[in-house]
Short mmCIF file of C-alpha atoms and ligand atoms in Angstrom, two decimals:
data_model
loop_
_atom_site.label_atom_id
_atom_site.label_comp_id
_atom_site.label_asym_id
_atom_site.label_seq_id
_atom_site.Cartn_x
_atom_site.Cartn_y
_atom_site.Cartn_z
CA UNK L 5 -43.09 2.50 3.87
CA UNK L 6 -43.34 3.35 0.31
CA UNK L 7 -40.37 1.32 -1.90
CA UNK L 8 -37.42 3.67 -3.94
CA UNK L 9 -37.37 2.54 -7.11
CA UNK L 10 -34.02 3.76 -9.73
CA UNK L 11 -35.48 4.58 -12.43
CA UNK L 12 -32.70 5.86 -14.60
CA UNK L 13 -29.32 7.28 -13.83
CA UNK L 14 -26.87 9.34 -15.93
CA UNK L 15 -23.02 10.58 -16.41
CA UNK L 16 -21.26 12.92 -17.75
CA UNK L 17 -18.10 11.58 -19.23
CA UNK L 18 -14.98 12.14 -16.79
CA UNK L 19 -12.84 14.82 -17.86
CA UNK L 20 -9.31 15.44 -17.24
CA UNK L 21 -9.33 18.67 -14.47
CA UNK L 22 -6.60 20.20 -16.52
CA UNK L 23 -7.03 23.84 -17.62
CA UNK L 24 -4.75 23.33 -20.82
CA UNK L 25 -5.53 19.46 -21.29
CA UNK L 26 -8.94 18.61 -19.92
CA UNK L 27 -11.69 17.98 -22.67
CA UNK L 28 -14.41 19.92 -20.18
CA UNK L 29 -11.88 22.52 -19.34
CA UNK L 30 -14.14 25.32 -21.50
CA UNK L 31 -17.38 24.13 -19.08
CA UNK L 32 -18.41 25.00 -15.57
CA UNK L 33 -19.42 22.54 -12.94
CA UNK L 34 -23.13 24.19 -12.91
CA UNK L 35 -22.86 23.21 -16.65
CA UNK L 36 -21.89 19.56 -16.43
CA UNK L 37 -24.44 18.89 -13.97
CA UNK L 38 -27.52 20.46 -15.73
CA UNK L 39 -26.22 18.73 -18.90
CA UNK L 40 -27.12 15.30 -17.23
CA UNK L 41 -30.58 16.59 -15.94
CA UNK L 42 -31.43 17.67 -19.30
CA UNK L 43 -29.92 13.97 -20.85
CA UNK L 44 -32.10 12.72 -17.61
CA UNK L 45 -35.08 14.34 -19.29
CA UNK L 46 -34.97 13.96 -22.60
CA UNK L 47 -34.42 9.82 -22.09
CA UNK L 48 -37.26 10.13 -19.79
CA UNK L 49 -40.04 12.04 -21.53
CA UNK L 50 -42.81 11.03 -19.03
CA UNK L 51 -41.16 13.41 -16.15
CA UNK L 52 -41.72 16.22 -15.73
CA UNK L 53 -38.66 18.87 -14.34
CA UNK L 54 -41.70 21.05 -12.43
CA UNK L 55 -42.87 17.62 -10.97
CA UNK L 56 -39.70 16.66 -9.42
CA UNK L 57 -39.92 16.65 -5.54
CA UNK L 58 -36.28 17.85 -4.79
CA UNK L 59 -32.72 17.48 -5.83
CA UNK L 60 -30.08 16.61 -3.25
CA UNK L 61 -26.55 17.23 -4.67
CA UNK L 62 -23.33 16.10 -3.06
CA UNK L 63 -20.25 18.05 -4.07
CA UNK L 64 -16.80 17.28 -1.84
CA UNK L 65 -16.38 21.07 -2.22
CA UNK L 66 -19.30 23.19 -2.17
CA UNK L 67 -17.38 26.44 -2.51
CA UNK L 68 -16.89 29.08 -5.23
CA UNK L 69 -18.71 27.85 -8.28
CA UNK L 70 -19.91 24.85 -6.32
CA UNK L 71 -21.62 26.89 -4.07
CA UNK L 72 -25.10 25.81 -3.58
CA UNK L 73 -24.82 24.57 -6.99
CA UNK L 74 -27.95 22.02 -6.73
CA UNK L 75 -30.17 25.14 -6.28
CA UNK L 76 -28.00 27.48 -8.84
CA UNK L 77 -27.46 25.20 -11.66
CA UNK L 78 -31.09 24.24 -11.58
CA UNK L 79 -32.23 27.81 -12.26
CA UNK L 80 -29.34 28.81 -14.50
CA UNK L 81 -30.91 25.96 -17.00
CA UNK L 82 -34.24 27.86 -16.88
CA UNK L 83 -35.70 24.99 -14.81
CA UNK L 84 -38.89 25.38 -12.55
CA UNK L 85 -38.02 27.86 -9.47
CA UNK L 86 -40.49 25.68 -7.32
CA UNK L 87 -38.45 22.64 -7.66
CA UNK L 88 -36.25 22.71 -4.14
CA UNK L 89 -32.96 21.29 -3.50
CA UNK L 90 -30.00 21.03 -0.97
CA UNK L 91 -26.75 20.80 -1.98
CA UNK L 92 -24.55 18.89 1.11
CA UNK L 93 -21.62 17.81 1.07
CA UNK L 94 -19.57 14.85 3.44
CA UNK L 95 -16.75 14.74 1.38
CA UNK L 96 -16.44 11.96 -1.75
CA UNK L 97 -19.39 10.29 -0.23
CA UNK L 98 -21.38 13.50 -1.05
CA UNK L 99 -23.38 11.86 -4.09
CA UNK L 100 -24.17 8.77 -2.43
CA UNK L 101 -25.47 10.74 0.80
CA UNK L 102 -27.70 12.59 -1.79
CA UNK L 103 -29.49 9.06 -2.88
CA UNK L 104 -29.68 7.74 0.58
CA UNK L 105 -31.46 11.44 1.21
CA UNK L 106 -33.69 11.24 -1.32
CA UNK L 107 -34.29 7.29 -1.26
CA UNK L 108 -35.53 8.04 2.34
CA UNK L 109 -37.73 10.52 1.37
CA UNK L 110 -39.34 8.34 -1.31
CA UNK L 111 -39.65 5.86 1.59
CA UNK L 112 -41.31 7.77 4.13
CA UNK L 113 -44.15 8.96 1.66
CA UNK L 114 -42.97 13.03 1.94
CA UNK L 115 -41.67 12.39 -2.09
CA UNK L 116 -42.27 10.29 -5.13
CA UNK L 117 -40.11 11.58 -7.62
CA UNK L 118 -36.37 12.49 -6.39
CA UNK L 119 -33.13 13.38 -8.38
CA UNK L 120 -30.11 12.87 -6.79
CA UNK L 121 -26.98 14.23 -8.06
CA UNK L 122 -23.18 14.52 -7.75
CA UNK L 123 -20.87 16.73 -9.02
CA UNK L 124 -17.21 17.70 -8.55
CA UNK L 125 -14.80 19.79 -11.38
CA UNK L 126 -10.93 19.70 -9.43
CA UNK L 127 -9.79 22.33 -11.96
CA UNK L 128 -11.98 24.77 -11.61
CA UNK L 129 -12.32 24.45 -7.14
CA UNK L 130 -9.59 22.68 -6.89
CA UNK L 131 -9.36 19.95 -3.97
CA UNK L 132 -8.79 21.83 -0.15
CA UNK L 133 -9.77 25.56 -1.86
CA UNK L 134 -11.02 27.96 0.70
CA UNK L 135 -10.30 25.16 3.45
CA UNK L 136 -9.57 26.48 6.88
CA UNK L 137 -9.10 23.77 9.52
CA UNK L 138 -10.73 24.45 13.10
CA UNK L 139 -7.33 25.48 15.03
CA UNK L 140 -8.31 22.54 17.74
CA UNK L 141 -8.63 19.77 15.18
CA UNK L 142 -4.91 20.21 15.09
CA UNK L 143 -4.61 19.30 18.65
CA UNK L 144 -5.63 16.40 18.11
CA UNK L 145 -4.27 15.79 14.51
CA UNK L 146 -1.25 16.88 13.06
CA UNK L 147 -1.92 18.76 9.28
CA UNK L 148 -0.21 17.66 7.03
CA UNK L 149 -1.69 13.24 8.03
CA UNK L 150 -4.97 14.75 6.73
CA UNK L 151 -4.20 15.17 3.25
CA UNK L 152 -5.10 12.45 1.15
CA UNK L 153 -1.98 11.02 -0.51
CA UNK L 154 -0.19 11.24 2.92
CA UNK L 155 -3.64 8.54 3.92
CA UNK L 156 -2.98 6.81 1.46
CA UNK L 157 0.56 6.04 2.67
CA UNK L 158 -0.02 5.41 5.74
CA UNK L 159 -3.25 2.57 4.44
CA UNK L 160 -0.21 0.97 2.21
CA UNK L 161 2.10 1.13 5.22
CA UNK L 162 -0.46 -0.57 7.89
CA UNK L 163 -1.91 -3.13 5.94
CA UNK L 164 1.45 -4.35 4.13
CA UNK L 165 -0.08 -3.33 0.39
CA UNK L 166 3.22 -3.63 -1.43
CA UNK L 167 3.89 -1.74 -4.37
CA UNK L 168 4.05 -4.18 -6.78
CA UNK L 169 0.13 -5.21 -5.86
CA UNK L 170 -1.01 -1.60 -6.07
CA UNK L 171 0.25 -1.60 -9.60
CA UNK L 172 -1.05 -4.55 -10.28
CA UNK L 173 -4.46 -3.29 -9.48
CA UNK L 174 -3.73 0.07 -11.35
CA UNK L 175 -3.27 -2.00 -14.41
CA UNK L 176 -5.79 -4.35 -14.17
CA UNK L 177 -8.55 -1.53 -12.86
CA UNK L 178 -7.54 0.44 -16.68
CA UNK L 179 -7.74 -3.10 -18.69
CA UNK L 180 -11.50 -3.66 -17.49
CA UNK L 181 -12.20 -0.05 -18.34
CA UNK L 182 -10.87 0.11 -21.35
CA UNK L 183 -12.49 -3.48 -22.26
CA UNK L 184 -15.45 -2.12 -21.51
CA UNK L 185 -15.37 1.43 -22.57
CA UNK L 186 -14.38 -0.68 -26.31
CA UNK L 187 -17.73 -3.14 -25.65
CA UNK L 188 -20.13 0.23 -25.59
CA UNK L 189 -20.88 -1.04 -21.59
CA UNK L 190 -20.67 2.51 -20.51
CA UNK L 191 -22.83 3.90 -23.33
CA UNK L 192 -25.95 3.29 -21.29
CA UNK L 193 -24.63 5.96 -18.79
CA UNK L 194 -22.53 8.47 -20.40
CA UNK L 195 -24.64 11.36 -21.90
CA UNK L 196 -22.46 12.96 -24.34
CA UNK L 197 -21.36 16.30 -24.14
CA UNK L 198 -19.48 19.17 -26.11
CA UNK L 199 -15.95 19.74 -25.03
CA UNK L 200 -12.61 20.75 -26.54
CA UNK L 201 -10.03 18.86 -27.87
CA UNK L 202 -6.12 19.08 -27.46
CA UNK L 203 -5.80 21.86 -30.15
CA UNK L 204 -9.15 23.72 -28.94
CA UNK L 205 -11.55 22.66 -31.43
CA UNK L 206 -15.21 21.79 -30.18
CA UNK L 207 -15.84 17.54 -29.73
CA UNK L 208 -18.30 15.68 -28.58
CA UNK L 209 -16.89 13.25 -26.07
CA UNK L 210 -18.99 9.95 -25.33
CA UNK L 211 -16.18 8.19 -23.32
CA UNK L 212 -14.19 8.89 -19.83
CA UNK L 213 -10.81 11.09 -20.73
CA UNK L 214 -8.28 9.12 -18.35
CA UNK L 215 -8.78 5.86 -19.29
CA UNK L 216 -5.29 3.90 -20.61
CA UNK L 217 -5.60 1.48 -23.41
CA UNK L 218 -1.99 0.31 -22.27
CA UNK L 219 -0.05 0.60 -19.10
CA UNK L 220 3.50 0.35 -19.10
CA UNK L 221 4.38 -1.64 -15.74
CA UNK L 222 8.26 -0.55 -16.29
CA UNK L 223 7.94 2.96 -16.12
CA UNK L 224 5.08 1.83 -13.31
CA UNK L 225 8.01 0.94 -11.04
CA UNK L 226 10.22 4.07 -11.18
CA UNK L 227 7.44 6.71 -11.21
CA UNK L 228 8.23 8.75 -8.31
CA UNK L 229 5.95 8.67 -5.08
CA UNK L 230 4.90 12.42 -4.83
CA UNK L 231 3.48 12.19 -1.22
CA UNK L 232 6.43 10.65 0.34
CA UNK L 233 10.15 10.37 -0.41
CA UNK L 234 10.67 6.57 -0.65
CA UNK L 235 6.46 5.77 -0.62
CA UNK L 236 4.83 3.73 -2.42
CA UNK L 237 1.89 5.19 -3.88
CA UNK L 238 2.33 6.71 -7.59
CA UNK L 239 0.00 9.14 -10.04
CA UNK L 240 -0.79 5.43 -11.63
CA UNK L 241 -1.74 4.05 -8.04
CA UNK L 242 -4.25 7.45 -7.29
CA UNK L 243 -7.40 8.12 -8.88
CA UNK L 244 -6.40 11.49 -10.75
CA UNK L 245 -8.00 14.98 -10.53
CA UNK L 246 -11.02 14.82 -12.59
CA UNK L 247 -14.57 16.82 -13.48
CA UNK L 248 -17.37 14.94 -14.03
CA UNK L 249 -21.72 15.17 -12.90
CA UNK L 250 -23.79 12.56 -12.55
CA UNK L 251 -27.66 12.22 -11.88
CA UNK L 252 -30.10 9.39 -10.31
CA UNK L 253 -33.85 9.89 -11.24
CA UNK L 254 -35.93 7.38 -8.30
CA UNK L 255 -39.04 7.07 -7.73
CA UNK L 256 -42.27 6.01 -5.28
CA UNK L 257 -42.60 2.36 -7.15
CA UNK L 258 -46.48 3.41 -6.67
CA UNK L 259 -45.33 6.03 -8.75
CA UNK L 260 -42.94 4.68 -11.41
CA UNK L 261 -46.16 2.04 -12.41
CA UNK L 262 -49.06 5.58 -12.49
CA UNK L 263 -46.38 6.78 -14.97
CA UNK L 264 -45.67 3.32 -16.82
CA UNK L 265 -42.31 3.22 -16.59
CA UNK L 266 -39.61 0.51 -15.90
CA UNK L 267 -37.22 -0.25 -13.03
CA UNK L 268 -35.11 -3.34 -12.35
CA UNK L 269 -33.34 -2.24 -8.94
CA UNK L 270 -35.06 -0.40 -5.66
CA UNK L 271 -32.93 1.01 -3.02
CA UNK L 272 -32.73 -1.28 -0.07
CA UNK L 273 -30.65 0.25 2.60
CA UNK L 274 -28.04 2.98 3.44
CA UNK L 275 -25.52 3.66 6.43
CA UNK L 276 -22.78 6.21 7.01
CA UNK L 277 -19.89 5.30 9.33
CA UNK L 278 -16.77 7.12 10.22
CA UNK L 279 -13.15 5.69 11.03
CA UNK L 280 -9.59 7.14 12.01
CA UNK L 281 -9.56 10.58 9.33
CA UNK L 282 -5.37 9.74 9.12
CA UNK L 283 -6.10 6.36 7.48
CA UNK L 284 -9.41 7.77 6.02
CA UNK L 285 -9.37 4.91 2.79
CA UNK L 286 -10.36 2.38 5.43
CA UNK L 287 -13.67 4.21 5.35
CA UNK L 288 -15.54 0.91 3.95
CA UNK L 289 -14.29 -1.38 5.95
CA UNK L 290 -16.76 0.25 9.25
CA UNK L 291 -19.38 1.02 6.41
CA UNK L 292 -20.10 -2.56 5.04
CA UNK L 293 -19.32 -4.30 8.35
CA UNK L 294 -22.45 -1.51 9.55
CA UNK L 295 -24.41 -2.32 6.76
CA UNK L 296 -23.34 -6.58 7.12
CA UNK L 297 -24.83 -6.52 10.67
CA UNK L 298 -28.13 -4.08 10.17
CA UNK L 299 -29.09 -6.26 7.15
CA UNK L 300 -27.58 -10.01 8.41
CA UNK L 301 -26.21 -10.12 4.78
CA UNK L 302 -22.84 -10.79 3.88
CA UNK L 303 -20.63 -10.97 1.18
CA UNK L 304 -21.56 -14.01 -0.61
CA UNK L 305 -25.18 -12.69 -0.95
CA UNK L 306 -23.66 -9.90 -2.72
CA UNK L 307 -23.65 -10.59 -7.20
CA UNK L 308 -21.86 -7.13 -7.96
CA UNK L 309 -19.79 -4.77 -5.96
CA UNK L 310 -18.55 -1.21 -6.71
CA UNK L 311 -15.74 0.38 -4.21
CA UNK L 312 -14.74 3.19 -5.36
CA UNK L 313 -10.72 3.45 -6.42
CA UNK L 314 -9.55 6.70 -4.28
CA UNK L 315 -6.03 4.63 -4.26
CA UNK L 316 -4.45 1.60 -4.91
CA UNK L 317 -3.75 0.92 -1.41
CA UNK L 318 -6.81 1.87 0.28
CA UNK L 319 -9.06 -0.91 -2.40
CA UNK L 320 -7.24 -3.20 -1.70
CA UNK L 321 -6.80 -3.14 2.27
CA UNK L 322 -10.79 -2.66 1.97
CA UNK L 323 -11.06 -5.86 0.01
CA UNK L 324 -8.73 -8.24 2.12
CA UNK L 325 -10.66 -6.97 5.28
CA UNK L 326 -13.89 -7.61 4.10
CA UNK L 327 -13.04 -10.36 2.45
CA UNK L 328 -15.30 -9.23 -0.69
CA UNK L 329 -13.30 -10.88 -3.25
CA UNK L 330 -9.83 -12.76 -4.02
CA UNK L 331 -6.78 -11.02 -2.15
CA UNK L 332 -5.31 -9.62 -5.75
CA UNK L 333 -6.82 -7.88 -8.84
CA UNK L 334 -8.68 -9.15 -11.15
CA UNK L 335 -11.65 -9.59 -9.12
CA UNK L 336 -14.83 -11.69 -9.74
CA UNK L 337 -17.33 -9.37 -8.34
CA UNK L 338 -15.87 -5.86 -7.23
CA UNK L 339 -15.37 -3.00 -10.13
CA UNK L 340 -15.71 -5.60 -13.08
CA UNK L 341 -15.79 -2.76 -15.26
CA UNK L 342 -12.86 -0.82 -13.75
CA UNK L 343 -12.75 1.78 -11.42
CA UNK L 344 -11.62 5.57 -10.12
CA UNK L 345 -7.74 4.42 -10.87
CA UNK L 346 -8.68 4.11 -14.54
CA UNK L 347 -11.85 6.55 -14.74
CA UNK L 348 -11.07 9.22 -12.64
CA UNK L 349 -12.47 10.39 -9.47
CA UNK L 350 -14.46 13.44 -9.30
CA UNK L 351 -14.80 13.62 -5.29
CA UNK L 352 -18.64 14.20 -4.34
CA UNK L 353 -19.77 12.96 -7.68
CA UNK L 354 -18.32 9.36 -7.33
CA UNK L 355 -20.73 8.03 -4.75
CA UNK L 356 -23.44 8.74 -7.02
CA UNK L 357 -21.78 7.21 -10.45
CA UNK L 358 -21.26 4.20 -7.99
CA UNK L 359 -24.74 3.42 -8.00
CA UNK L 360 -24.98 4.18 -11.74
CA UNK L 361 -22.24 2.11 -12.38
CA UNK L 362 -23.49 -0.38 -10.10
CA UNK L 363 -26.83 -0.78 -11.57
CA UNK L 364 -25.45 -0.97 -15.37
CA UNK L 365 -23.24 -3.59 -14.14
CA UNK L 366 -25.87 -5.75 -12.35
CA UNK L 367 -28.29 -5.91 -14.79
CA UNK L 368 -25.99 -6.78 -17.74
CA UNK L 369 -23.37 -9.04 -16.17
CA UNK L 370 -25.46 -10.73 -12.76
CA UNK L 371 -28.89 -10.34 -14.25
CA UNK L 372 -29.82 -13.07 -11.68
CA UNK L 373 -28.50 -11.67 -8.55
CA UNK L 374 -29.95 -10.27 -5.73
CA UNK L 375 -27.89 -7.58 -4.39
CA UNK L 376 -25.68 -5.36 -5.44
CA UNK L 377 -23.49 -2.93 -2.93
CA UNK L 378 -21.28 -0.11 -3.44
CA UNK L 379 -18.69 2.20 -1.00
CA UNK L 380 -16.73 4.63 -0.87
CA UNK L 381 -14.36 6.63 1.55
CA UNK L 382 -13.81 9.82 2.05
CA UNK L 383 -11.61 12.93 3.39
CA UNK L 384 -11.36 13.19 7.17
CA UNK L 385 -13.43 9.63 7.89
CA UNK L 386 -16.31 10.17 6.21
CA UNK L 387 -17.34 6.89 4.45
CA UNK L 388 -20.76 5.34 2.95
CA UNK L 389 -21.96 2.28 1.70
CA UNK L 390 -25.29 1.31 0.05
CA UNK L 391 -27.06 -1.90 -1.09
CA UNK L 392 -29.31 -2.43 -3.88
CA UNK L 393 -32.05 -4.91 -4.28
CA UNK L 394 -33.57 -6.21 -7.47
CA UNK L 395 -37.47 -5.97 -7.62
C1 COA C 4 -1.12 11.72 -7.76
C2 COA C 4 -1.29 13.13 -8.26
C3 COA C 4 -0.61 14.12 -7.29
C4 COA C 4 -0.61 13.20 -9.62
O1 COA C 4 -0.84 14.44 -10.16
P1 COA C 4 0.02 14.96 -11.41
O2 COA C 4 1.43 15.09 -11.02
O3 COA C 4 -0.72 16.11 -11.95
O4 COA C 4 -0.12 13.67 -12.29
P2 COA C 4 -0.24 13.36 -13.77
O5 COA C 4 -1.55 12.74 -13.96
O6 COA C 4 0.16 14.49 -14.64
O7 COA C 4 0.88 12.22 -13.86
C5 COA C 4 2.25 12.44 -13.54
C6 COA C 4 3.07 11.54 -14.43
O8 COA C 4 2.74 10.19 -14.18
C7 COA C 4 2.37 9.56 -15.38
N1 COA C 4 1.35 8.56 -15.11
C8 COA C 4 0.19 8.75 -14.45
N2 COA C 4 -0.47 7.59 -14.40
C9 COA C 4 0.29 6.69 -15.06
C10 COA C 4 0.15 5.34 -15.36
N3 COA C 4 -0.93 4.68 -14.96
N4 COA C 4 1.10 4.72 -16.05
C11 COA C 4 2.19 5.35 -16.48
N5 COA C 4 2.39 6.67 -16.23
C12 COA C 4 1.45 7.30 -15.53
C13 COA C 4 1.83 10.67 -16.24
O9 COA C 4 1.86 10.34 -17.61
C14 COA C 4 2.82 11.76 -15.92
O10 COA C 4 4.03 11.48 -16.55
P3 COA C 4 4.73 12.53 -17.54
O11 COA C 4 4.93 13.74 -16.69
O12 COA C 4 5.97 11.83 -17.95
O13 COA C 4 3.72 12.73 -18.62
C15 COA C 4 -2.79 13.52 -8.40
O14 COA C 4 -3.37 12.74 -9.42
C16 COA C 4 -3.54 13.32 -7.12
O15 COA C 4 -3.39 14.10 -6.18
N6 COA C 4 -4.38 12.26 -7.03
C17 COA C 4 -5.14 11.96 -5.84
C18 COA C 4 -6.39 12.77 -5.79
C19 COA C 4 -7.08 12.61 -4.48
O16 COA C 4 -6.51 12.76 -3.42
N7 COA C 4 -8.35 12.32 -4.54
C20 COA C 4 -9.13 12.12 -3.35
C21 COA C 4 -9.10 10.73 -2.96
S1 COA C 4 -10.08 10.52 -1.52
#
């Protein structure tokens, strides 16, 4: 088997998905995305668009202007018609099932140069548009414990994640990203694009839109709980609507080295797993147990860990279970540089900036270790988890 190589990978900023308030609000999803393939290329003059392989784009939502937008966005940027792709969704892990796609593909000789890709704007197809359950499903579920807030309840409920804890990680997931947004960490990531500001004038944004300098835990405790009379999960304890694209350029290692380029991280391995689509933020609790056994790794082999943020509650019953980190925010290890609470979460484009994250954050703060591992859940049970390997 050939080794999968990460070459680059690259983000858009996250924008509010807010059609009065969000910075992006005057761009399409097609547009965000091909604005990271062209940042892709331009920082990476040695590739060549018409030599790509494929694309495989996760998007949560692959309706209206998401529709096959891995193939559509391409060409609307003028880019080669002979490059293929396949846009797929499996919810938020959409962008991380795209790099286990094309990772494989590297791997198994049919590809050597891959661009994997996530991208999700909640304004514009907003979360559940054009949904239209399969009438049994609902024999076996009721509705309404399918929507995500009402999951996340019910995770806060089961695993005794008080309030005060989810808050805690709120605050403390918006204080790494703002310490690190301020420290330039993200600039390595973040291609910046055009946008508006409040009053409508054109702005080039470098830096993600819903990140809070300052969190004010008073008002914290009487925000109300808009999925449940008398919950416990808040706006401040969910990752809010958000548009954002991201891209992952990987390679055949044979490949990177023809081409002289440089690579710190190959892909090392990949699972999907599935769990109870009522408590669906439990999703990476089945994933990195999966991936724990198939590789005989386990957590302490592990330098840096992103889990993506969908809620409050569902991190943190993730982390006790697996026992990744300490019980309570701040963590040692898992989302040192913040996470969806404070950065937003743009569904099928977050298992993607996971591994971008993920890579940034292994290189410059565990330079020495070995591994590096990131998960996510998703809607209806759907749930990933991935593990990186330095070379
Ligand atoms: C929770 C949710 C419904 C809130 O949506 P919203 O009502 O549009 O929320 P807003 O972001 O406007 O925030 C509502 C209020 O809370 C406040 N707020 C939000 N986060 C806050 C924080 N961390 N600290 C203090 N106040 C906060 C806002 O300022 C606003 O207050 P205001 O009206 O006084 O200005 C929405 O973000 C959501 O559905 N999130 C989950 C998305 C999801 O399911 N993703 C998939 C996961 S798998």
């Amino acid at each position: 088997m050939q080794e999968c190589v990460f070459i680059d990978g690259a983000r858009t900023p996250n924008g509010r998905a807010h059609k009065d308030k969000g910075w992006f609000r005057n761009l399409r999803p097609d547009e965000l995305l091909t604005s990271v393939y062209a940042g892709l290329f331009e920082r990476n003059p040695k590739v060549k668009p018409a030599d790509v392989d494929a694309l495989f784009v996760g998007s949560a939502n692959p309706s209206g202007m998401q529709n096959d937008i891995g193939r559509l966005a391409w060409l609307a940027a003028g880019l080669p018609d002979t490059v293929p792709s396949n846009t797929l969704t499996n919810q938020c892990p959409s962008g991380m099932s795209a790099t286990m796609h094309g990772a494989r593909a590297i791997m198994t000789g049919e590809a050597d140069i891959i661009i994997s890709a996530g991208v999700e704007d909640m304004e514009k197809v907003p979360m559940g548009a054009n949904m239209n359950f399969p009438p049994r499903l609902l024999q076996f579920y009721n509705g309404a414990d399918l929507l995500m807030g009402a999951t996340a309840e019910k995770v806060a409920e089961q695993y005794k994640i008080s309030r005060d804890d989810m808050d805690n990680m709120a605050v403390w997931s918006n204080k790494k990203a703002s310490e690190a947004r301020n420290a330039g960490k993200f600039k390595n990531e973040i291609i910046p694009i055009k946008g508006l500001d409040d009053d409508g004038n054109e702005k080039v944004f470098d830096s993600d839109q819903w990140i809070r300098d300052t969190m004010d835990r008073e008002k914290m405790k009487t925000m109300n709980t808009p999925f449940r009379p008398n919950g416990s999960v808040t706006a401040a304890t969910s990752s809010p609507l958000t548009q954002g694209a991201c891209a992952i350029l990987m390679m055949s290692r044979k490949k990177a080295d023809e081409l002289g380029l440089k690579y710190s991280y190959k892909y090392s391995y990949g699972v999907l797993a599935g769990c109870d689509p009522t408590v669906m933020g439990i999703g990476p609790i089945p994933a990195v147990k999966k991936l724990f056994q198939k590789t005989g790794l386990s957590p302490k082999d592990i330098g840096a860990i992103e889990l993506n943020e969908a809620f409050a509650s569902q991190s943190l019953a993730c982390i006790r279970e697996l026992k990744l980190d300490k019980e309570n925010a701040p963590f040692d290890k898992v989302n040192v540089w913040g996470g969806a609470l404070a950065l937003g979460h743009p569904l099928g484009e977050s298992g993607a900036r996971i591994i971008i994250t993920l890579l940034n954050v292994m290189k410059t703060e565990f330079p020495d270790a070995r591994y590096g591992l990131a998960s996510l859940c998703g809607a209806f049970g759907n749930a990933g988890a991935l593990l990186i390997e330095k070379v």
